[in-house]
């Protein structure tokens, strides 16, 4: 490639190196100079331009980036179109990213014109997360170097995404006399949150005495219940591979493969196996939601990546985690190995409960007032789930029989907005709720009053995924690939929602803004289950 000042008589087909402003038009950097552009330059008094002229064998930057990205494509990895010599590669599913660092290093050492930047190896990614970017530095690259780069990338797997599997996990929580109930419950809930964040399901936990025999029996019951992974959260920290909990794995017919890991917190993890089922004794820090070595092992197992003793021994570099803040789910802010950062400011997201409908399909009953076994009306259960989440404020839109609904919610810290035009359909309720939201709210989670099985944990997963700056401005749950409710909307969509009319919600807007949408797979079908007929009510 020839680069530098170029007379206009020799510039046809050259690539303009710098943006030029001419009378009545702008020639941008990267413009291929043809007859019309050259005439405009002459008319503006230019005799030469700084440009790049391709020689025989040179490959233009976009074509080169396109070919490199094409050679890197693997299952579950997507790519953008080439522009300004750049192509981004993104994930198509939630999973664990593996990076062949040696291959990436060899590629970047091949020629200064070709570069590849990636996320760290073993990064947890979500759909549409950027994994890597290919950037061609100059306007063209030598064809010989590009051929070698393509061969290198096709011959290996610089990137691969290993999707999380919906594993059933069994947890044994052992206890000693005098242990506080809150300590036991917090440990179980922290484990449940981790499992569900990786698309797994926690079987009903087994609680037993901190004795080898009791723990072994509990492990056997969980295996019989279909557990595909076994965890022991012991009442006392493991100090030796022959301690109470590891001995229970042996008594249950298993083996201990490794005790300890060079990650702090997380040093005292014990890795074992019962048959083909991974079995671990967790370090005491696993009772906390803060990231620790157990998270790294759990992510790999859910992604189907083998965890052998040598794998644990290689976790020391970057394994000092003591100062990393509580990890937001489904993905943390600070990449592994980087210095700790201040925690990201929580997004101000409100919960909007639509409770204005006329229950025509269940007449003469008002479905929202149907009580559960504990005597709570359905709408109260939905509101309580919202209040148990991190969404604030919780605003309820009333309409039909609004006095009864408001009475059912008496004493709960919620805002009420009455939709005068509720008979016009769900759009009227949506508009009344959106209009009543405080100005500081950055997004709204729209809950339906007839979906009481959406748990606070699911709501918090949707809140954690919400990040408009990273393209996650609409967040919706899915169960086994089916779209569910509630849906979280960024403030940027409020004007469009206010423009909806008739008995329809905002769901159709997700198709219009697919580039701003992220799906969060959950393990609970409550996101699909509404109760608006007498038949469906029987299932509740």
Short mmCIF file of C-alpha atoms in Angstrom, two decimals:
data_model
loop_
_atom_site.label_atom_id
_atom_site.label_comp_id
_atom_site.label_asym_id
_atom_site.label_seq_id
_atom_site.Cartn_x
_atom_site.Cartn_y
_atom_site.Cartn_z
CA UNK A 1 0.00 0.00 0.00
CA UNK A 2 1.28 3.46 -0.92
CA UNK A 3 0.39 6.15 1.60
CA UNK A 4 0.97 9.89 1.63
CA UNK A 5 0.33 13.08 -0.35
CA UNK A 6 -1.13 12.11 -3.70
CA UNK A 7 -1.68 14.37 -6.74
CA UNK A 8 -5.33 14.38 -7.80
CA UNK A 9 -4.32 13.09 -11.25
CA UNK A 10 -3.09 9.89 -9.52
CA UNK A 11 -5.77 9.66 -6.81
CA UNK A 12 -8.60 7.89 -8.65
CA UNK A 13 -9.52 4.80 -6.60
CA UNK A 14 -7.40 5.88 -3.63
CA UNK A 15 -8.76 5.97 -0.07
CA UNK A 16 -8.97 9.39 1.57
CA UNK A 17 -6.95 9.45 4.78
CA UNK A 18 -8.56 12.45 6.50
CA UNK A 19 -11.98 14.08 6.42
CA UNK A 20 -12.13 17.18 4.20
CA UNK A 21 -14.82 19.85 4.33
CA UNK A 22 -15.55 21.33 0.92
CA UNK A 23 -18.08 24.00 -0.05
CA UNK A 24 -21.46 22.30 0.11
CA UNK A 25 -20.20 18.81 1.02
CA UNK A 26 -17.95 16.73 3.26
CA UNK A 27 -15.62 13.98 2.09
CA UNK A 28 -15.19 11.60 5.01
CA UNK A 29 -12.11 9.66 5.94
CA UNK A 30 -12.17 6.32 4.14
CA UNK A 31 -13.97 7.63 1.05
CA UNK A 32 -12.85 5.91 -2.16
CA UNK A 33 -12.07 8.78 -4.51
CA UNK A 34 -13.93 8.57 -7.81
CA UNK A 35 -14.46 11.12 -10.59
CA UNK A 36 -17.17 13.15 -8.82
CA UNK A 37 -15.17 13.50 -5.60
CA UNK A 38 -12.00 14.40 -7.50
CA UNK A 39 -13.87 17.14 -9.41
CA UNK A 40 -15.18 18.56 -6.13
CA UNK A 41 -11.64 18.64 -4.77
CA UNK A 42 -10.33 20.44 -7.83
CA UNK A 43 -13.19 22.94 -7.75
CA UNK A 44 -12.31 23.65 -4.10
CA UNK A 45 -8.71 24.41 -5.06
CA UNK A 46 -7.04 21.19 -3.93
CA UNK A 47 -4.15 19.89 -6.01
CA UNK A 48 -3.41 16.83 -3.86
CA UNK A 49 -4.77 14.83 -0.94
CA UNK A 50 -3.34 12.52 1.69
CA UNK A 51 -4.55 9.09 0.61
CA UNK A 52 -3.80 5.38 0.53
CA UNK A 53 -3.38 3.60 -2.80
CA UNK A 54 -3.74 -0.16 -2.86
CA UNK A 55 -1.09 -2.20 -4.60
CA UNK A 56 -1.35 -5.63 -6.15
CA UNK A 57 -2.19 -8.19 -3.48
CA UNK A 58 -3.51 -5.66 -0.95
CA UNK A 59 -6.90 -6.38 0.66
CA UNK A 60 -9.16 -3.46 1.71
CA UNK A 61 -9.73 -3.12 5.47
CA UNK A 62 -13.42 -4.11 5.55
CA UNK A 63 -12.86 -7.17 3.39
CA UNK A 64 -9.91 -8.20 5.55
CA UNK A 65 -11.88 -7.78 8.79
CA UNK A 66 -14.82 -9.65 7.26
CA UNK A 67 -12.64 -12.59 6.27
CA UNK A 68 -10.94 -12.80 9.66
CA UNK A 69 -14.27 -12.75 11.48
CA UNK A 70 -15.66 -15.40 9.14
CA UNK A 71 -12.73 -17.67 9.97
CA UNK A 72 -13.47 -17.26 13.70
CA UNK A 73 -17.17 -18.11 13.65
CA UNK A 74 -18.16 -21.07 15.78
CA UNK A 75 -21.53 -22.31 17.11
CA UNK A 76 -23.29 -19.78 19.38
CA UNK A 77 -21.11 -16.91 18.18
CA UNK A 78 -22.51 -14.17 15.94
CA UNK A 79 -20.84 -11.24 14.20
CA UNK A 80 -21.55 -7.74 13.00
CA UNK A 81 -20.98 -6.38 9.52
CA UNK A 82 -17.55 -4.95 8.75
CA UNK A 83 -17.24 -1.17 9.04
CA UNK A 84 -14.10 0.97 9.23
CA UNK A 85 -12.06 -2.22 9.34
CA UNK A 86 -13.85 -3.56 12.42
CA UNK A 87 -16.08 -6.58 13.12
CA UNK A 88 -17.45 -7.41 16.57
CA UNK A 89 -18.20 -10.98 17.66
CA UNK A 90 -21.04 -11.54 20.12
CA UNK A 91 -22.59 -14.35 22.13
CA UNK A 92 -25.89 -15.90 21.05
CA UNK A 93 -26.60 -17.50 24.44
CA UNK A 94 -25.66 -17.31 28.09
CA UNK A 95 -22.59 -19.33 28.88
CA UNK A 96 -18.88 -19.41 29.61
CA UNK A 97 -16.43 -17.93 27.13
CA UNK A 98 -13.24 -19.86 26.43
CA UNK A 99 -10.35 -18.06 24.78
CA UNK A 100 -7.29 -19.72 23.25
CA UNK A 101 -4.84 -17.12 24.52
CA UNK A 102 -1.86 -18.68 22.72
CA UNK A 103 -3.67 -18.53 19.37
CA UNK A 104 -4.73 -14.92 19.96
CA UNK A 105 -1.14 -13.99 20.83
CA UNK A 106 0.21 -15.67 17.68
CA UNK A 107 -2.34 -13.86 15.53
CA UNK A 108 -1.53 -10.45 17.03
CA UNK A 109 2.18 -11.10 16.47
CA UNK A 110 1.67 -12.02 12.80
CA UNK A 111 1.41 -8.52 11.28
CA UNK A 112 0.85 -5.10 12.83
CA UNK A 113 -2.09 -4.49 10.50
CA UNK A 114 -4.22 -7.28 12.03
CA UNK A 115 -5.48 -7.19 15.63
CA UNK A 116 -7.86 -9.23 17.77
CA UNK A 117 -9.01 -8.15 21.25
CA UNK A 118 -11.10 -10.48 23.45
CA UNK A 119 -12.71 -10.74 26.86
CA UNK A 120 -10.71 -12.75 29.43
CA UNK A 121 -10.83 -16.53 29.34
CA UNK A 122 -13.66 -18.01 31.45
CA UNK A 123 -15.80 -14.85 31.33
CA UNK A 124 -19.51 -15.40 31.99
CA UNK A 125 -21.45 -13.91 29.07
CA UNK A 126 -25.07 -13.21 28.25
CA UNK A 127 -26.80 -13.11 24.84
CA UNK A 128 -25.56 -10.20 22.70
CA UNK A 129 -22.54 -9.56 24.93
CA UNK A 130 -19.49 -8.60 22.88
CA UNK A 131 -16.83 -11.31 23.04
CA UNK A 132 -14.13 -9.90 20.80
CA UNK A 133 -13.39 -7.29 18.19
CA UNK A 134 -11.36 -7.71 15.01
CA UNK A 135 -9.74 -4.45 13.95
CA UNK A 136 -7.67 -3.90 10.82
CA UNK A 137 -5.39 -0.94 11.55
CA UNK A 138 -4.53 0.52 8.10
CA UNK A 139 -6.77 0.95 5.07
CA UNK A 140 -5.47 -2.29 3.53
CA UNK A 141 -3.41 -5.31 4.53
CA UNK A 142 -1.00 -7.55 2.63
CA UNK A 143 -2.90 -10.46 1.15
CA UNK A 144 -0.21 -12.95 2.17
CA UNK A 145 -0.53 -12.00 5.86
CA UNK A 146 -4.33 -12.24 5.68
CA UNK A 147 -4.15 -15.75 4.19
CA UNK A 148 -1.93 -16.90 7.06
CA UNK A 149 -4.27 -15.29 9.63
CA UNK A 150 -7.31 -17.03 8.11
CA UNK A 151 -5.55 -20.39 8.18
CA UNK A 152 -4.57 -19.92 11.83
CA UNK A 153 -8.11 -18.99 12.87
CA UNK A 154 -9.75 -21.82 10.93
CA UNK A 155 -7.30 -24.33 12.34
CA UNK A 156 -8.13 -23.53 15.96
CA UNK A 157 -10.86 -22.06 18.12
CA UNK A 158 -9.79 -18.62 19.27
CA UNK A 159 -13.24 -18.24 20.87
CA UNK A 160 -15.88 -20.71 21.98
CA UNK A 161 -19.05 -20.27 24.02
CA UNK A 162 -20.11 -23.11 26.28
CA UNK A 163 -23.82 -22.68 27.15
CA UNK A 164 -25.01 -23.18 30.68
CA UNK A 165 -26.93 -26.41 31.16
CA UNK A 166 -30.15 -26.50 33.22
CA UNK A 167 -28.72 -28.81 35.86
CA UNK A 168 -30.60 -30.03 38.92
CA UNK A 169 -28.51 -29.35 41.99
CA UNK A 170 -28.81 -30.98 45.40
CA UNK A 171 -27.71 -29.10 48.50
CA UNK A 172 -27.06 -30.54 51.96
CA UNK A 173 -26.92 -27.91 54.71
CA UNK A 174 -25.54 -29.39 57.91
CA UNK A 175 -26.09 -27.74 61.29
CA UNK A 176 -24.76 -27.78 64.81
CA UNK A 177 -26.67 -27.04 68.01
CA UNK A 178 -27.05 -23.31 68.61
CA UNK A 179 -26.62 -22.23 64.96
CA UNK A 180 -28.80 -19.28 64.07
CA UNK A 181 -31.61 -20.01 61.64
CA UNK A 182 -30.74 -16.90 59.64
CA UNK A 183 -27.24 -18.24 58.97
CA UNK A 184 -28.63 -21.47 57.56
CA UNK A 185 -31.30 -19.76 55.46
CA UNK A 186 -28.88 -17.15 54.11
CA UNK A 187 -26.50 -19.88 52.97
CA UNK A 188 -29.28 -21.76 51.20
CA UNK A 189 -30.58 -18.61 49.50
CA UNK A 190 -27.11 -17.53 48.36
CA UNK A 191 -26.65 -20.98 46.81
CA UNK A 192 -30.09 -20.86 45.20
CA UNK A 193 -29.32 -17.46 43.66
CA UNK A 194 -26.07 -18.75 42.19
CA UNK A 195 -27.73 -21.85 40.75
CA UNK A 196 -30.65 -19.98 39.21
CA UNK A 197 -28.33 -17.35 37.72
CA UNK A 198 -26.73 -20.18 35.71
CA UNK A 199 -30.12 -21.55 34.52
CA UNK A 200 -30.08 -24.36 37.07
CA UNK A 201 -32.64 -25.60 39.59
CA UNK A 202 -32.01 -26.15 43.28
CA UNK A 203 -33.82 -29.24 44.52
CA UNK A 204 -35.48 -28.95 47.96
CA UNK A 205 -32.45 -28.63 50.26
CA UNK A 206 -31.67 -31.33 52.81
CA UNK A 207 -30.94 -30.11 56.34
CA UNK A 208 -29.27 -32.51 58.74
CA UNK A 209 -26.89 -32.80 61.67
CA UNK A 210 -23.20 -32.10 61.01
CA UNK A 211 -22.33 -35.80 61.14
CA UNK A 212 -20.74 -37.95 58.46
CA UNK A 213 -23.55 -40.51 58.45
CA UNK A 214 -26.35 -37.93 58.31
CA UNK A 215 -24.72 -36.01 55.46
CA UNK A 216 -24.06 -39.23 53.50
CA UNK A 217 -27.71 -40.26 53.83
CA UNK A 218 -28.84 -36.82 52.67
CA UNK A 219 -26.55 -37.04 49.63
CA UNK A 220 -28.04 -40.42 48.76
CA UNK A 221 -31.57 -39.01 48.93
CA UNK A 222 -30.63 -36.12 46.65
CA UNK A 223 -29.04 -38.49 44.12
CA UNK A 224 -32.24 -40.51 44.13
CA UNK A 225 -34.18 -37.26 43.52
CA UNK A 226 -32.23 -36.70 40.31
CA UNK A 227 -29.44 -34.36 41.39
CA UNK A 228 -26.86 -33.80 38.66
CA UNK A 229 -24.54 -31.95 41.04
CA UNK A 230 -24.18 -32.30 44.81
CA UNK A 231 -23.14 -29.58 47.23
CA UNK A 232 -22.47 -29.70 50.96
CA UNK A 233 -22.65 -26.48 52.92
CA UNK A 234 -21.14 -27.60 56.19
CA UNK A 235 -21.83 -26.12 59.60
CA UNK A 236 -18.08 -26.07 60.23
CA UNK A 237 -15.26 -25.24 57.80
CA UNK A 238 -13.39 -28.17 56.31
CA UNK A 239 -9.84 -28.38 57.66
CA UNK A 240 -8.75 -31.69 56.14
CA UNK A 241 -9.84 -34.00 53.32
CA UNK A 242 -10.76 -36.53 56.03
CA UNK A 243 -13.04 -34.09 57.83
CA UNK A 244 -16.77 -34.72 58.44
CA UNK A 245 -18.21 -33.53 55.11
CA UNK A 246 -15.55 -34.98 52.77
CA UNK A 247 -15.85 -38.26 54.68
CA UNK A 248 -19.58 -38.19 53.96
CA UNK A 249 -18.88 -38.09 50.22
CA UNK A 250 -16.67 -41.16 50.63
CA UNK A 251 -19.31 -42.96 52.68
CA UNK A 252 -21.88 -42.19 49.97
CA UNK A 253 -19.71 -44.11 47.49
CA UNK A 254 -17.72 -41.18 46.11
CA UNK A 255 -14.13 -40.01 45.91
CA UNK A 256 -12.29 -36.82 46.89
CA UNK A 257 -10.30 -35.49 43.93
CA UNK A 258 -8.77 -32.35 45.45
CA UNK A 259 -8.88 -30.30 48.63
CA UNK A 260 -8.11 -26.58 48.58
CA UNK A 261 -7.66 -24.03 45.80
CA UNK A 262 -5.43 -20.95 45.28
CA UNK A 263 -8.37 -18.54 45.32
CA UNK A 264 -9.13 -16.29 48.27
CA UNK A 265 -11.90 -16.28 49.41
CA UNK A 266 -12.60 -19.89 48.54
CA UNK A 267 -9.44 -21.66 49.72
CA UNK A 268 -11.26 -24.46 51.54
CA UNK A 269 -13.27 -25.89 48.66
CA UNK A 270 -13.22 -29.68 48.46
CA UNK A 271 -13.81 -31.24 45.03
CA UNK A 272 -15.12 -34.77 44.72
CA UNK A 273 -17.43 -37.03 42.76
CA UNK A 274 -20.06 -39.69 43.41
CA UNK A 275 -20.20 -41.79 40.28
CA UNK A 276 -20.49 -39.29 37.43
CA UNK A 277 -22.06 -36.62 39.64
CA UNK A 278 -19.74 -33.80 40.81
CA UNK A 279 -19.82 -33.45 44.60
CA UNK A 280 -18.32 -30.50 46.46
CA UNK A 281 -17.94 -29.36 50.03
CA UNK A 282 -18.26 -25.60 49.90
CA UNK A 283 -16.04 -23.08 51.64
CA UNK A 284 -17.69 -21.00 54.35
CA UNK A 285 -17.56 -17.89 52.13
CA UNK A 286 -20.17 -19.53 49.88
CA UNK A 287 -22.80 -18.35 52.39
CA UNK A 288 -22.14 -14.83 51.09
CA UNK A 289 -23.25 -13.56 47.68
CA UNK A 290 -19.76 -12.09 47.14
CA UNK A 291 -17.71 -13.73 44.43
CA UNK A 292 -15.38 -16.52 45.58
CA UNK A 293 -13.59 -19.55 44.21
CA UNK A 294 -16.74 -21.67 44.33
CA UNK A 295 -18.29 -19.37 41.69
CA UNK A 296 -15.48 -20.13 39.26
CA UNK A 297 -15.88 -23.89 39.71
CA UNK A 298 -19.67 -23.71 39.51
CA UNK A 299 -19.61 -21.71 36.26
CA UNK A 300 -17.35 -24.27 34.60
CA UNK A 301 -19.41 -27.24 35.70
CA UNK A 302 -22.64 -25.65 34.47
CA UNK A 303 -20.95 -24.94 31.14
CA UNK A 304 -19.81 -28.55 30.79
CA UNK A 305 -16.14 -27.59 31.14
CA UNK A 306 -14.25 -30.29 33.09
CA UNK A 307 -12.80 -29.25 36.44
CA UNK A 308 -9.81 -31.41 37.35
CA UNK A 309 -7.27 -30.88 40.15
CA UNK A 310 -4.89 -29.23 37.67
CA UNK A 311 -7.64 -26.79 36.71
CA UNK A 312 -7.97 -25.70 40.33
CA UNK A 313 -4.21 -25.35 40.73
CA UNK A 314 -4.08 -22.91 37.79
CA UNK A 315 -6.55 -20.47 39.33
CA UNK A 316 -3.98 -18.62 41.43
CA UNK A 317 -3.24 -15.81 38.97
CA UNK A 318 -6.16 -13.44 39.44
CA UNK A 319 -7.37 -15.53 42.35
CA UNK A 320 -7.07 -12.79 44.98
CA UNK A 321 -10.72 -11.71 45.16
CA UNK A 322 -11.06 -10.27 48.65
CA UNK A 323 -11.80 -6.73 47.51
CA UNK A 324 -14.23 -7.53 44.68
CA UNK A 325 -17.68 -6.17 45.42
CA UNK A 326 -20.85 -8.26 45.50
CA UNK A 327 -21.31 -9.52 41.98
CA UNK A 328 -24.52 -8.38 40.28
CA UNK A 329 -26.24 -11.16 38.36
CA UNK A 330 -26.29 -12.43 35.66
CA UNK A 331 -22.89 -10.84 35.00
CA UNK A 332 -20.43 -8.93 37.16
CA UNK A 333 -18.98 -5.51 36.42
CA UNK A 334 -15.31 -6.12 37.09
CA UNK A 335 -13.49 -8.54 34.75
CA UNK A 336 -11.46 -11.18 36.52
CA UNK A 337 -7.97 -10.10 37.41
CA UNK A 338 -8.65 -6.35 37.27
CA UNK A 339 -8.40 -4.12 40.35
CA UNK A 340 -11.62 -3.73 42.28
CA UNK A 341 -13.92 -0.95 41.17
CA UNK A 342 -16.53 0.96 43.05
CA UNK A 343 -19.87 -0.88 42.78
CA UNK A 344 -22.09 0.29 39.94
CA UNK A 345 -24.87 2.58 41.06
CA UNK A 346 -28.08 0.57 41.23
CA UNK A 347 -30.54 1.43 38.48
CA UNK A 348 -33.70 3.18 39.62
CA UNK A 349 -36.35 0.78 38.39
CA UNK A 350 -39.97 0.89 39.50
CA UNK A 351 -42.39 -2.02 39.62
CA UNK A 352 -45.74 -1.33 37.96
CA UNK A 353 -48.52 -3.79 38.86
CA UNK A 354 -51.48 -3.74 36.46
CA UNK A 355 -54.60 -4.45 38.52
CA UNK A 356 -57.35 -2.58 36.67
CA UNK A 357 -58.91 -5.32 34.49
CA UNK A 358 -62.54 -6.38 34.55
CA UNK A 359 -61.87 -10.16 34.71
CA UNK A 360 -64.38 -10.78 31.92
CA UNK A 361 -63.16 -14.36 31.35
CA UNK A 362 -63.78 -15.22 35.01
CA UNK A 363 -67.00 -13.25 35.59
CA UNK A 364 -68.73 -12.88 37.96
CA UNK A 365 -65.53 -13.36 40.01
CA UNK A 366 -62.84 -10.72 40.13
CA UNK A 367 -59.76 -12.91 39.61
CA UNK A 368 -57.51 -10.45 41.40
CA UNK A 369 -59.49 -10.96 44.61
CA UNK A 370 -59.36 -14.77 44.57
CA UNK A 371 -57.55 -15.80 47.74
CA UNK A 372 -54.82 -18.41 48.16
CA UNK A 373 -54.68 -20.93 51.01
CA UNK A 374 -53.34 -18.26 53.32
CA UNK A 375 -56.21 -15.92 52.52
CA UNK A 376 -54.19 -13.49 50.42
CA UNK A 377 -55.90 -12.11 47.31
CA UNK A 378 -54.02 -12.83 44.10
CA UNK A 379 -53.16 -9.16 43.58
CA UNK A 380 -51.72 -8.95 47.10
CA UNK A 381 -49.41 -11.86 46.37
CA UNK A 382 -48.16 -10.17 43.18
CA UNK A 383 -47.55 -6.93 45.08
CA UNK A 384 -45.73 -8.74 47.89
CA UNK A 385 -43.41 -10.37 45.34
CA UNK A 386 -42.68 -6.93 43.91
CA UNK A 387 -42.02 -5.48 47.37
CA UNK A 388 -39.63 -8.34 48.13
CA UNK A 389 -37.56 -7.43 45.06
CA UNK A 390 -35.15 -4.53 44.60
CA UNK A 391 -37.62 -2.55 42.46
CA UNK A 392 -38.75 0.75 43.97
CA UNK A 393 -41.23 2.29 44.10
CA UNK A 394 -44.01 -0.26 43.64
CA UNK A 395 -46.98 1.38 41.93
CA UNK A 396 -50.35 -0.35 41.46
CA UNK A 397 -52.79 0.71 38.74
CA UNK A 398 -56.41 0.14 39.73
CA UNK A 399 -59.64 0.36 37.77
CA UNK A 400 -62.44 -2.20 38.04
CA UNK A 401 -63.59 -2.53 41.67
CA UNK A 402 -60.72 -0.28 42.69
CA UNK A 403 -62.05 0.11 46.23
CA UNK A 404 -61.79 -3.66 46.82
CA UNK A 405 -58.30 -3.84 45.33
CA UNK A 406 -57.06 -0.89 47.37
CA UNK A 407 -58.55 -2.38 50.52
CA UNK A 408 -56.77 -5.69 49.81
CA UNK A 409 -53.46 -3.80 49.63
CA UNK A 410 -54.01 -1.66 52.70
CA UNK A 411 -50.95 -1.24 54.87
CA UNK A 412 -48.47 -2.14 52.14
CA UNK A 413 -45.95 0.56 51.05
CA UNK A 414 -47.24 1.03 47.52
CA UNK A 415 -48.38 3.94 45.37
CA UNK A 416 -51.82 3.80 43.77
CA UNK A 417 -52.81 5.23 40.39
CA UNK A 418 -56.42 4.91 39.27
CA UNK A 419 -57.00 4.41 35.52
CA UNK A 420 -60.25 6.23 34.79
CA UNK A 421 -60.38 4.73 31.26
CA UNK A 422 -59.62 1.15 32.36
CA UNK A 423 -62.57 -0.18 30.32
CA UNK A 424 -60.66 0.70 27.14
CA UNK A 425 -58.20 -2.11 27.81
CA UNK A 426 -54.71 -2.79 29.08
CA UNK A 427 -53.18 0.16 27.22
CA UNK A 428 -55.18 2.54 29.41
CA UNK A 429 -53.72 0.91 32.54
CA UNK A 430 -50.20 1.08 31.12
CA UNK A 431 -50.53 4.75 30.28
CA UNK A 432 -51.95 5.63 33.68
CA UNK A 433 -49.07 3.84 35.38
CA UNK A 434 -46.32 5.29 33.19
CA UNK A 435 -47.69 8.80 33.66
CA UNK A 436 -47.63 8.38 37.46
CA UNK A 437 -44.00 7.22 37.73
CA UNK A 438 -41.54 9.52 39.51
CA UNK A 439 -39.25 11.48 37.15
CA UNK A 440 -36.07 9.90 38.56
CA UNK A 441 -37.10 6.37 37.50
CA UNK A 442 -34.82 4.95 34.77
CA UNK A 443 -36.98 1.96 33.93
CA UNK A 444 -40.16 0.13 34.85
CA UNK A 445 -40.89 -3.55 35.43
CA UNK A 446 -44.47 -4.18 34.28
CA UNK A 447 -46.13 -6.95 36.32
CA UNK A 448 -49.53 -8.44 35.58
CA UNK A 449 -51.91 -8.74 38.49
CA UNK A 450 -52.92 -12.30 37.53
CA UNK A 451 -49.36 -13.75 37.58
CA UNK A 452 -48.66 -14.47 41.26
CA UNK A 453 -46.01 -17.15 40.68
CA UNK A 454 -43.25 -14.80 39.51
CA UNK A 455 -40.83 -14.90 42.43
CA UNK A 456 -38.80 -12.00 43.83
CA UNK A 457 -35.62 -13.83 42.77
CA UNK A 458 -36.77 -13.80 39.14
CA UNK A 459 -37.64 -10.11 39.39
CA UNK A 460 -34.17 -9.35 40.74
CA UNK A 461 -32.56 -11.31 37.90
CA UNK A 462 -34.35 -9.10 35.41
CA UNK A 463 -33.27 -5.99 37.31
CA UNK A 464 -29.65 -7.18 37.34
CA UNK A 465 -29.68 -7.71 33.57
CA UNK A 466 -30.96 -4.18 32.90
CA UNK A 467 -28.23 -1.94 31.42
CA UNK A 468 -29.36 0.46 28.66
CA UNK A 469 -25.79 1.62 28.00
CA UNK A 470 -24.80 -1.94 27.07
CA UNK A 471 -27.86 -2.46 24.87
CA UNK A 472 -30.01 -4.23 27.49
CA UNK A 473 -32.79 -1.63 27.56
CA UNK A 474 -35.66 -4.15 27.36
CA UNK A 475 -35.41 -7.24 29.56
CA UNK A 476 -37.84 -10.12 29.32
CA UNK A 477 -37.78 -13.56 30.94
CA UNK A 478 -37.93 -16.79 28.99
CA UNK A 479 -38.66 -20.32 30.15
CA UNK A 480 -37.34 -23.04 27.85
CA UNK A 481 -37.18 -20.43 25.11
CA UNK A 482 -40.77 -19.17 25.53
CA UNK A 483 -41.20 -15.46 26.19
CA UNK A 484 -42.85 -14.59 29.47
CA UNK A 485 -43.72 -11.74 31.79
CA UNK A 486 -42.94 -9.33 33.39
CA UNK A 487 -41.00 -7.15 30.94
CA UNK A 488 -38.65 -4.36 32.03
CA UNK A 489 -38.64 -1.19 29.89
CA UNK A 490 -36.10 1.64 29.91
CA UNK A 491 -37.42 5.20 30.13
CA UNK A 492 -36.54 5.76 26.46
CA UNK A 493 -39.60 3.66 25.52
CA UNK A 494 -42.10 5.51 27.73
CA UNK A 495 -43.26 7.84 24.89
CA UNK A 496 -44.02 4.85 22.64
CA UNK A 497 -45.89 3.07 25.42
CA UNK A 498 -47.95 6.20 26.04
CA UNK A 499 -48.92 6.14 22.36
CA UNK A 500 -50.46 2.63 22.48
CA UNK A 501 -54.24 2.35 22.29
CA UNK A 502 -56.80 -0.44 22.59
CA UNK A 503 -56.75 -3.66 24.57
CA UNK A 504 -53.08 -4.43 23.88
CA UNK A 505 -49.91 -4.11 25.91
CA UNK A 506 -46.41 -3.12 24.85
CA UNK A 507 -45.18 -6.59 23.83
CA UNK A 508 -45.17 -5.73 20.11
CA UNK A 509 -42.52 -3.08 20.77
CA UNK A 510 -39.95 -5.79 21.55
CA UNK A 511 -39.89 -6.79 17.88
CA UNK A 512 -39.45 -3.18 16.81
CA UNK A 513 -36.49 -2.77 19.16
CA UNK A 514 -34.92 -6.23 19.00
CA UNK A 515 -31.44 -4.70 19.08
CA UNK A 516 -32.21 -3.30 22.56
CA UNK A 517 -33.75 -6.53 23.91
CA UNK A 518 -32.17 -9.19 26.09
CA UNK A 519 -33.81 -12.47 27.10
CA UNK A 520 -33.07 -13.86 30.55
CA UNK A 521 -33.67 -17.60 30.75
CA UNK A 522 -35.18 -18.62 34.11
CA UNK A 523 -35.82 -22.01 35.66
CA UNK A 524 -39.35 -21.22 36.89
CA UNK A 525 -42.39 -21.47 34.60
CA UNK A 526 -44.18 -18.87 36.73
CA UNK A 527 -43.24 -16.30 34.08
CA UNK A 528 -45.61 -18.10 31.66
CA UNK A 529 -48.54 -18.78 33.98
CA UNK A 530 -51.42 -16.34 34.26
CA UNK A 531 -54.70 -17.18 35.93
CA UNK A 532 -57.54 -15.54 34.05
CA UNK A 533 -60.06 -18.38 33.71
CA UNK A 534 -61.75 -20.75 36.12
CA UNK A 535 -59.83 -23.71 34.64
CA UNK A 536 -56.41 -22.12 35.07
CA UNK A 537 -57.35 -21.09 38.58
CA UNK A 538 -57.62 -24.75 39.54
CA UNK A 539 -53.87 -25.07 38.90
CA UNK A 540 -53.13 -22.28 41.33
#
